[in-house]
Short mmCIF file of C-alpha atoms in Angstrom, two decimals:
data_model
loop_
_atom_site.label_atom_id
_atom_site.label_comp_id
_atom_site.label_asym_id
_atom_site.label_seq_id
_atom_site.Cartn_x
_atom_site.Cartn_y
_atom_site.Cartn_z
CA UNK K 161 -66.25 285.18 43.85
CA UNK K 162 -68.98 282.54 43.68
CA UNK K 163 -67.52 281.02 40.51
CA UNK K 164 -64.10 280.88 42.17
CA UNK K 165 -65.49 278.72 44.98
CA UNK K 166 -67.51 276.52 42.64
CA UNK K 167 -66.03 273.03 42.39
CA UNK K 168 -66.21 272.42 38.63
CA UNK K 169 -64.12 269.25 38.84
CA UNK K 170 -66.49 267.71 41.38
CA UNK K 171 -69.51 268.45 39.23
CA UNK K 172 -67.84 267.09 36.10
CA UNK K 173 -66.90 263.89 37.92
CA UNK K 174 -70.47 263.53 39.25
CA UNK K 175 -71.97 263.94 35.76
CA UNK K 176 -69.40 261.56 34.32
CA UNK K 177 -70.27 258.97 36.98
CA UNK K 178 -73.97 259.17 36.08
CA UNK K 179 -73.19 258.87 32.36
CA UNK K 180 -70.89 255.87 32.91
CA UNK K 181 -73.51 254.06 35.02
CA UNK K 182 -76.22 254.78 32.41
CA UNK K 183 -74.17 253.45 29.49
CA UNK K 184 -72.99 250.50 31.58
CA UNK K 185 -76.64 249.61 32.21
CA UNK K 186 -77.36 249.73 28.47
CA UNK K 187 -74.39 247.48 27.73
CA UNK K 188 -75.41 245.16 30.57
CA UNK K 189 -78.91 244.89 29.08
CA UNK K 190 -77.42 243.87 25.73
CA UNK K 191 -75.24 241.24 27.37
CA UNK K 192 -78.06 239.87 29.56
CA UNK K 193 -80.37 239.48 26.55
CA UNK K 194 -77.61 237.62 24.69
CA UNK K 195 -76.85 235.45 27.73
CA UNK K 196 -80.53 234.60 28.13
CA UNK K 197 -80.93 233.59 24.50
CA UNK K 198 -77.77 231.48 24.54
CA UNK K 199 -78.49 229.79 27.88
CA UNK K 200 -82.11 228.99 27.00
CA UNK K 201 -80.96 227.68 23.61
CA UNK K 202 -78.39 225.40 25.29
CA UNK K 203 -80.99 224.10 27.74
CA UNK K 204 -83.37 223.38 24.86
CA UNK K 205 -80.65 221.82 22.66
CA UNK K 206 -80.73 224.64 20.11
CA UNK K 207 -77.95 226.74 18.58
CA UNK K 208 -79.26 230.16 19.56
CA UNK K 209 -77.92 233.44 18.13
CA UNK K 210 -74.71 232.85 16.14
CA UNK K 211 -74.71 235.34 13.24
CA UNK K 212 -74.08 238.92 14.38
CA UNK K 213 -70.61 239.18 15.86
CA UNK K 214 -68.58 236.42 17.52
CA UNK K 215 -71.00 233.82 18.99
CA UNK K 216 -73.86 236.17 18.06
CA UNK K 217 -72.98 238.65 20.82
CA UNK K 218 -74.03 241.64 18.69
CA UNK K 219 -77.52 240.28 18.00
CA UNK K 220 -79.10 242.63 20.56
CA UNK K 221 -77.39 245.64 18.99
CA UNK K 222 -78.68 244.54 15.57
CA UNK K 223 -82.21 244.19 16.95
CA UNK K 224 -81.97 247.63 18.54
CA UNK K 225 -80.86 249.26 15.29
CA UNK K 226 -83.67 247.50 13.43
CA UNK K 227 -86.31 248.69 15.92
CA UNK K 228 -84.89 252.23 15.91
CA UNK K 229 -85.40 252.60 12.17
CA UNK K 230 -88.67 250.67 12.07
CA UNK K 231 -91.80 252.71 11.35
CA UNK K 232 -93.62 253.76 14.49
CA UNK K 233 -97.40 253.52 14.27
CA UNK K 234 -99.71 255.40 16.63
CA UNK K 235 -103.31 254.07 16.74
CA UNK K 236 -106.01 256.54 15.74
CA UNK K 237 -107.89 255.98 19.00
CA UNK K 238 -104.81 256.45 21.19
CA UNK K 239 -104.24 259.31 23.61
CA UNK K 240 -101.07 260.48 21.85
CA UNK K 241 -99.39 262.30 24.75
CA UNK K 242 -99.86 259.51 27.29
CA UNK K 243 -99.11 256.90 24.60
CA UNK K 244 -95.66 258.45 24.02
CA UNK K 245 -94.90 259.07 27.72
CA UNK K 246 -95.73 255.52 28.89
CA UNK K 247 -92.51 253.85 27.62
CA UNK K 248 -90.42 256.49 29.42
CA UNK K 249 -92.48 256.02 32.60
CA UNK K 250 -91.62 252.33 32.45
CA UNK K 251 -87.88 252.69 31.74
CA UNK K 252 -86.78 255.65 33.88
CA UNK K 253 -87.67 254.17 37.34
CA UNK K 254 -85.45 251.14 36.67
CA UNK K 255 -82.53 253.46 35.93
CA UNK K 256 -83.19 255.65 38.97
CA UNK K 257 -83.40 252.65 41.30
CA UNK K 258 -79.83 251.71 40.38
CA UNK K 259 -78.59 255.08 41.66
CA UNK K 260 -78.35 253.92 45.30
CA UNK K 261 -76.65 250.57 44.67
CA UNK K 262 -72.94 250.47 45.68
CA UNK K 263 -70.89 248.35 43.28
CA UNK K 264 -67.36 249.00 44.59
CA UNK K 265 -65.18 251.00 46.93
CA UNK K 266 -64.33 253.78 44.48
CA UNK K 267 -61.16 255.56 43.36
CA UNK K 268 -59.36 258.85 44.02
CA UNK K 269 -59.20 261.15 40.96
CA UNK K 270 -58.06 264.78 40.65
CA UNK K 271 -58.10 265.29 44.40
CA UNK K 272 -61.65 263.91 44.77
CA UNK K 273 -62.93 260.63 46.16
CA UNK K 274 -65.08 259.01 43.47
CA UNK K 275 -67.29 256.30 45.05
CA UNK K 276 -68.71 253.54 42.87
CA UNK K 277 -72.24 254.63 43.72
CA UNK K 278 -74.20 257.55 42.34
CA UNK K 279 -75.60 258.54 45.73
CA UNK K 280 -75.71 256.97 49.18
CA UNK K 281 -79.17 257.78 50.53
CA UNK K 282 -79.86 257.07 54.19
CA UNK K 283 -83.20 255.61 53.03
CA UNK K 284 -81.83 253.75 50.01
CA UNK K 285 -84.09 250.70 50.42
CA UNK K 286 -87.18 252.93 50.54
CA UNK K 287 -85.96 254.67 47.38
CA UNK K 288 -85.78 251.33 45.56
CA UNK K 289 -89.29 250.40 46.68
CA UNK K 290 -90.56 253.81 45.55
CA UNK K 291 -89.05 253.35 42.09
CA UNK K 292 -90.58 249.88 41.86
CA UNK K 293 -93.97 251.43 42.61
CA UNK K 294 -93.55 254.04 39.86
CA UNK K 295 -92.89 251.34 37.28
CA UNK K 296 -96.56 250.33 37.54
CA UNK K 297 -97.59 253.62 35.95
CA UNK K 298 -95.81 252.85 32.70
CA UNK K 299 -97.72 249.59 32.36
CA UNK K 300 -101.18 250.91 33.17
CA UNK K 301 -100.75 254.07 31.09
CA UNK K 302 -99.56 252.06 28.08
CA UNK K 303 -102.64 249.84 28.16
CA UNK K 304 -105.11 252.66 28.77
CA UNK K 305 -103.68 255.10 26.21
CA UNK K 306 -103.63 252.58 23.36
CA UNK K 307 -107.39 252.85 22.87
CA UNK K 308 -107.81 249.08 22.48
CA UNK K 309 -109.46 246.47 24.67
CA UNK K 310 -106.64 243.91 24.63
CA UNK K 311 -103.91 246.26 25.95
CA UNK K 312 -106.35 247.62 28.53
CA UNK K 313 -107.11 244.13 29.86
CA UNK K 314 -103.42 243.31 29.84
CA UNK K 315 -102.50 246.46 31.78
CA UNK K 316 -105.22 245.89 34.39
CA UNK K 317 -104.07 242.34 34.95
CA UNK K 318 -100.41 243.40 35.03
CA UNK K 319 -101.11 246.18 37.52
CA UNK K 320 -102.92 243.82 39.90
CA UNK K 321 -100.00 241.39 39.71
CA UNK K 322 -97.28 244.00 40.18
CA UNK K 323 -98.99 245.69 43.14
CA UNK K 324 -99.68 242.35 44.83
CA UNK K 325 -96.12 241.09 44.58
CA UNK K 326 -94.68 244.49 45.40
CA UNK K 327 -96.20 244.02 48.86
CA UNK K 328 -94.45 240.66 49.20
CA UNK K 329 -91.13 242.10 48.00
CA UNK K 330 -91.37 244.99 50.46
CA UNK K 331 -92.13 242.65 53.36
CA UNK K 332 -89.16 240.48 52.40
CA UNK K 333 -86.91 243.54 52.71
CA UNK K 334 -88.50 244.62 56.01
CA UNK K 335 -87.05 241.56 57.73
CA UNK K 336 -83.56 242.49 56.50
CA UNK K 337 -84.05 246.07 57.68
CA UNK K 338 -85.02 244.81 61.15
CA UNK K 339 -82.01 242.51 61.31
CA UNK K 340 -79.46 244.97 59.87
CA UNK K 341 -80.81 248.06 61.63
CA UNK K 342 -80.29 250.38 58.65
CA UNK K 343 -82.08 251.57 55.51
CA UNK K 344 -78.86 252.52 53.72
CA UNK K 345 -77.63 250.18 51.00
CA UNK K 346 -73.99 250.79 51.92
CA UNK K 347 -74.93 250.22 55.57
CA UNK K 348 -76.38 246.80 54.72
CA UNK K 349 -73.18 245.93 52.85
CA UNK K 350 -71.10 247.02 55.87
CA UNK K 351 -73.31 244.92 58.17
CA UNK K 352 -72.45 241.81 56.13
CA UNK K 353 -68.68 242.40 56.53
CA UNK K 354 -68.72 240.36 59.77
CA UNK K 355 -67.76 236.66 59.93
CA UNK K 356 -69.19 233.72 61.83
CA UNK K 357 -67.57 233.11 65.21
CA UNK K 358 -68.20 229.35 65.17
CA UNK K 359 -65.23 226.99 65.06
CA UNK K 360 -64.37 226.08 61.48
CA UNK K 361 -66.63 228.78 60.03
CA UNK K 362 -64.52 231.84 60.76
CA UNK K 363 -63.77 232.21 57.04
CA UNK K 364 -67.48 232.37 56.13
CA UNK K 365 -68.93 235.91 55.91
CA UNK K 366 -72.20 236.65 57.67
CA UNK K 367 -74.19 237.32 54.52
CA UNK K 368 -77.90 237.83 54.92
CA UNK K 369 -78.32 234.92 52.50
CA UNK K 370 -77.45 232.56 55.37
CA UNK K 371 -79.17 234.39 58.22
CA UNK K 372 -82.19 235.65 56.26
CA UNK K 373 -82.64 232.84 53.74
CA UNK K 374 -86.49 232.85 53.90
CA UNK K 375 -86.41 236.60 53.22
CA UNK K 376 -84.13 235.93 50.23
CA UNK K 377 -86.59 233.40 48.78
CA UNK K 378 -89.51 235.78 49.37
CA UNK K 379 -87.69 238.70 47.76
CA UNK K 380 -86.51 236.82 44.67
CA UNK K 381 -89.91 235.22 44.09
CA UNK K 382 -91.68 238.57 44.38
CA UNK K 383 -89.01 240.25 42.23
CA UNK K 384 -89.67 237.73 39.44
CA UNK K 385 -93.35 238.64 39.46
CA UNK K 386 -92.65 242.36 39.90
CA UNK K 387 -90.51 242.38 36.73
CA UNK K 388 -92.97 240.19 34.78
CA UNK K 389 -90.42 237.42 34.34
CA UNK K 390 -91.39 233.76 33.76
CA UNK K 391 -93.12 231.93 35.32
CA UNK K 392 -94.98 235.14 36.27
CA UNK K 393 -95.07 236.68 32.78
CA UNK K 394 -98.87 236.92 32.65
CA UNK K 395 -98.85 240.59 31.49
CA UNK K 396 -97.25 239.45 28.21
CA UNK K 397 -99.05 236.14 27.75
CA UNK K 398 -99.16 236.19 23.94
CA UNK K 399 -101.53 233.23 23.72
CA UNK K 400 -104.17 235.11 25.71
CA UNK K 401 -103.77 238.87 25.26
CA UNK K 402 -101.72 239.36 22.07
CA UNK K 403 -98.59 240.53 23.96
CA UNK K 404 -100.56 242.29 26.69
CA UNK K 405 -100.27 245.97 27.53
CA UNK K 406 -97.83 246.89 24.71
CA UNK K 407 -99.77 245.24 21.88
CA UNK K 408 -100.20 248.54 20.02
CA UNK K 409 -96.55 249.60 20.34
CA UNK K 410 -93.93 249.19 17.62
CA UNK K 411 -90.48 250.42 16.68
CA UNK K 412 -88.39 252.26 19.22
CA UNK K 413 -91.33 252.63 21.64
CA UNK K 414 -91.64 248.85 21.90
CA UNK K 415 -87.86 248.63 22.29
CA UNK K 416 -88.10 250.93 25.32
CA UNK K 417 -90.53 248.54 27.03
CA UNK K 418 -88.20 245.66 26.17
CA UNK K 419 -85.26 247.64 27.55
CA UNK K 420 -87.19 248.51 30.72
CA UNK K 421 -87.97 244.85 31.45
CA UNK K 422 -84.32 243.84 31.37
CA UNK K 423 -83.24 246.95 33.27
CA UNK K 424 -85.69 245.99 36.02
CA UNK K 425 -84.26 242.47 35.93
CA UNK K 426 -80.70 243.74 36.37
CA UNK K 427 -81.77 246.19 39.07
CA UNK K 428 -83.62 243.64 41.23
CA UNK K 429 -80.67 241.25 40.81
CA UNK K 430 -78.25 243.99 41.91
CA UNK K 431 -80.46 244.75 44.92
CA UNK K 432 -80.49 241.05 45.80
CA UNK K 433 -76.68 240.92 45.55
CA UNK K 434 -76.31 244.02 47.73
CA UNK K 435 -78.76 243.02 50.45
CA UNK K 436 -78.26 239.25 50.64
CA UNK K 437 -74.86 238.40 49.08
CA UNK K 438 -72.60 240.96 50.70
CA UNK K 439 -72.60 243.37 47.77
CA UNK K 440 -69.13 244.15 46.45
CA UNK K 441 -67.29 242.54 49.36
CA UNK K 442 -64.79 239.77 48.63
CA UNK K 443 -61.07 239.00 48.71
CA UNK K 444 -58.96 242.03 47.70
CA UNK K 445 -55.46 241.60 46.30
CA UNK K 446 -52.63 244.14 46.19
CA UNK K 447 -52.74 244.39 42.39
CA UNK K 448 -55.13 247.26 41.46
CA UNK K 449 -57.13 246.91 44.72
CA UNK K 450 -60.06 249.09 43.60
CA UNK K 451 -60.90 246.68 40.76
CA UNK K 452 -61.54 243.57 42.86
CA UNK K 453 -64.71 244.80 44.64
CA UNK K 454 -66.19 245.65 41.24
CA UNK K 455 -65.21 242.21 39.93
CA UNK K 456 -66.86 240.42 42.87
CA UNK K 457 -70.02 242.48 42.45
CA UNK K 458 -70.23 241.60 38.75
CA UNK K 459 -69.61 237.90 39.42
CA UNK K 460 -72.38 237.77 42.02
CA UNK K 461 -74.68 239.71 39.68
CA UNK K 462 -74.01 237.21 36.90
CA UNK K 463 -74.84 234.29 39.21
CA UNK K 464 -78.21 235.80 40.18
CA UNK K 465 -79.09 236.73 36.59
CA UNK K 466 -78.14 233.22 35.45
CA UNK K 467 -80.49 231.83 38.10
CA UNK K 468 -83.37 233.95 36.77
CA UNK K 469 -82.66 232.76 33.23
CA UNK K 470 -82.51 229.17 34.46
CA UNK K 471 -85.94 229.58 36.05
CA UNK K 472 -87.33 230.92 32.77
CA UNK K 473 -86.06 227.87 30.88
CA UNK K 474 -87.41 225.44 33.49
CA UNK K 475 -90.81 226.45 34.86
CA UNK K 476 -94.09 226.83 32.92
CA UNK K 477 -96.28 229.91 33.21
CA UNK K 478 -98.63 230.16 36.19
CA UNK K 479 -102.37 230.29 35.73
CA UNK K 480 -103.53 233.77 36.74
CA UNK K 481 -105.79 232.75 39.63
CA UNK K 482 -103.04 230.56 41.05
CA UNK K 483 -100.53 233.37 40.63
CA UNK K 484 -102.66 235.77 42.67
CA UNK K 485 -103.56 233.10 45.21
CA UNK K 486 -99.88 232.27 45.73
CA UNK K 487 -99.06 235.94 46.26
CA UNK K 488 -101.77 236.70 48.79
CA UNK K 489 -102.18 233.33 50.55
CA UNK K 490 -98.60 232.04 50.61
CA UNK K 491 -96.01 234.73 49.93
CA UNK K 492 -97.38 237.61 52.02
CA UNK K 493 -98.36 235.48 55.07
CA UNK K 494 -94.93 233.81 54.96
CA UNK K 495 -93.25 237.22 54.84
CA UNK K 496 -95.29 238.49 57.80
CA UNK K 497 -94.44 235.37 59.81
CA UNK K 498 -90.74 235.78 59.06
CA UNK K 499 -90.87 239.45 60.09
CA UNK K 500 -92.31 238.40 63.46
CA UNK K 501 -89.59 235.76 63.89
CA UNK K 502 -86.86 238.24 62.93
CA UNK K 503 -88.21 240.87 65.33
CA UNK K 504 -88.26 238.28 68.10
CA UNK K 505 -84.69 237.17 67.30
CA UNK K 506 -83.51 240.78 67.48
CA UNK K 507 -85.44 241.79 70.62
CA UNK K 508 -85.83 238.78 72.91
CA UNK K 509 -82.10 238.07 73.53
CA UNK K 510 -81.85 241.52 75.12
CA UNK K 511 -84.48 240.48 77.68
CA UNK K 512 -84.07 236.73 78.18
CA UNK K 513 -81.26 234.21 77.83
CA UNK K 514 -80.47 232.75 74.41
CA UNK K 515 -82.00 229.35 75.24
CA UNK K 516 -85.19 230.82 76.64
CA UNK K 517 -85.52 233.16 73.66
CA UNK K 518 -85.19 230.20 71.26
CA UNK K 519 -87.92 228.29 73.10
CA UNK K 520 -90.28 231.29 73.04
CA UNK K 521 -89.68 231.88 69.31
CA UNK K 522 -90.19 228.21 68.41
CA UNK K 523 -93.36 227.89 70.51
CA UNK K 524 -94.80 231.14 69.18
CA UNK K 525 -94.13 230.12 65.57
CA UNK K 526 -95.84 226.75 66.02
CA UNK K 527 -98.81 228.39 67.76
CA UNK K 528 -99.23 230.93 64.94
CA UNK K 529 -99.12 228.18 62.31
CA UNK K 530 -101.75 226.14 64.18
CA UNK K 531 -104.09 229.10 64.69
CA UNK K 532 -103.71 230.89 61.34
CA UNK K 533 -102.83 227.98 59.05
CA UNK K 534 -106.46 226.90 58.35
CA UNK K 535 -107.26 230.43 57.10
CA UNK K 536 -104.87 229.98 54.18
CA UNK K 537 -105.24 226.27 53.48
CA UNK K 538 -108.68 225.16 52.32
CA UNK K 539 -110.58 223.45 49.51
CA UNK K 540 -110.64 224.93 45.99
CA UNK K 541 -112.99 227.80 45.26
CA UNK K 542 -116.59 226.66 44.91
CA UNK K 543 -116.05 223.36 46.75
CA UNK K 544 -117.36 223.00 50.29
CA UNK K 545 -115.18 221.27 52.91
CA UNK K 546 -117.65 218.31 53.13
CA UNK K 547 -117.50 217.38 49.47
CA UNK K 548 -114.61 216.40 47.24
CA UNK K 549 -113.64 218.23 44.05
CA UNK K 550 -115.71 215.83 41.92
CA UNK K 551 -118.71 215.49 44.23
CA UNK K 552 -121.86 217.51 44.48
CA UNK K 553 -122.12 218.10 40.72
CA UNK K 554 -124.65 216.86 38.20
CA UNK K 555 -124.93 213.14 37.75
#
């Protein structure tokens, strides 16, 4: 009786959806690595990969096969169990975070609606932040379990960086939550389905990119540091720490860290597309209508990923003290200020007129900058306000 009521088709479709998303992520990682190598090569006037496959597109697959069959070495001083678990702890959260991202409207198969999203959690944004927090464990466990000083120093430095910028990334999303009024990823996409009512702008969708542009900048900057991407790639600064926390890893275990980094990159880009660029929404045509939302999502994802690659090819690496100072003295205060402004924009028009609300918000912002600005802008460390950077030393 129980088996008769059990929906086998629904379960098979759910498992198939998870498998398709997992393999699509793996293929996307291969393509993103190839795109990055080709784009950076073009920007540096080099040829780039051109041997494996047409235009070198199979170079990532060749590298993966090579690392899979490469001998794996475990240091004698390593904690073997933690050493082997650390790569998984770094890769799995990136895959789980993608589970709440909607990338299309879905299709109808075998009498079942099959949404292009693994699950639609009512607290989807909190789920993504939770998975980003878990990714820190893979880094710190890899450095500690290796039994070497260099990976340990690299993991400590990486953990401090990731936790610091995770705060900034979370605060950037808080402003969007306040403005949209929902924690669901599909709810945020639905919120951006509106259009501007101004004359001549009725065709322009109300994406959070336009209305929450400071939050977009805060989120993308923090996401770069959270995923250890240049110019925030201090955890893997080869010139200082011999590749950082995964110095003692080789073979397939190193490949898992490499895979995790690019999975995190794709995931944060997909989150940015969903929250700030309208997600899968775009013009839909009568020909195969379920395909077009997926196409728009992939195009937007490519644009964001290309921007991250462009940043890597353009900006030099931060010095560590400046990286941490920027996170705590610029990014986080800016995010807190924008949260206050967003809360005022949402609340004050329900109490006062639009003009009076604008005056109150502008005056309050200026007052906060005047009062709190000096706390975050001062002379360099070790230099008193009365002396210049080259004064007061030995003569």
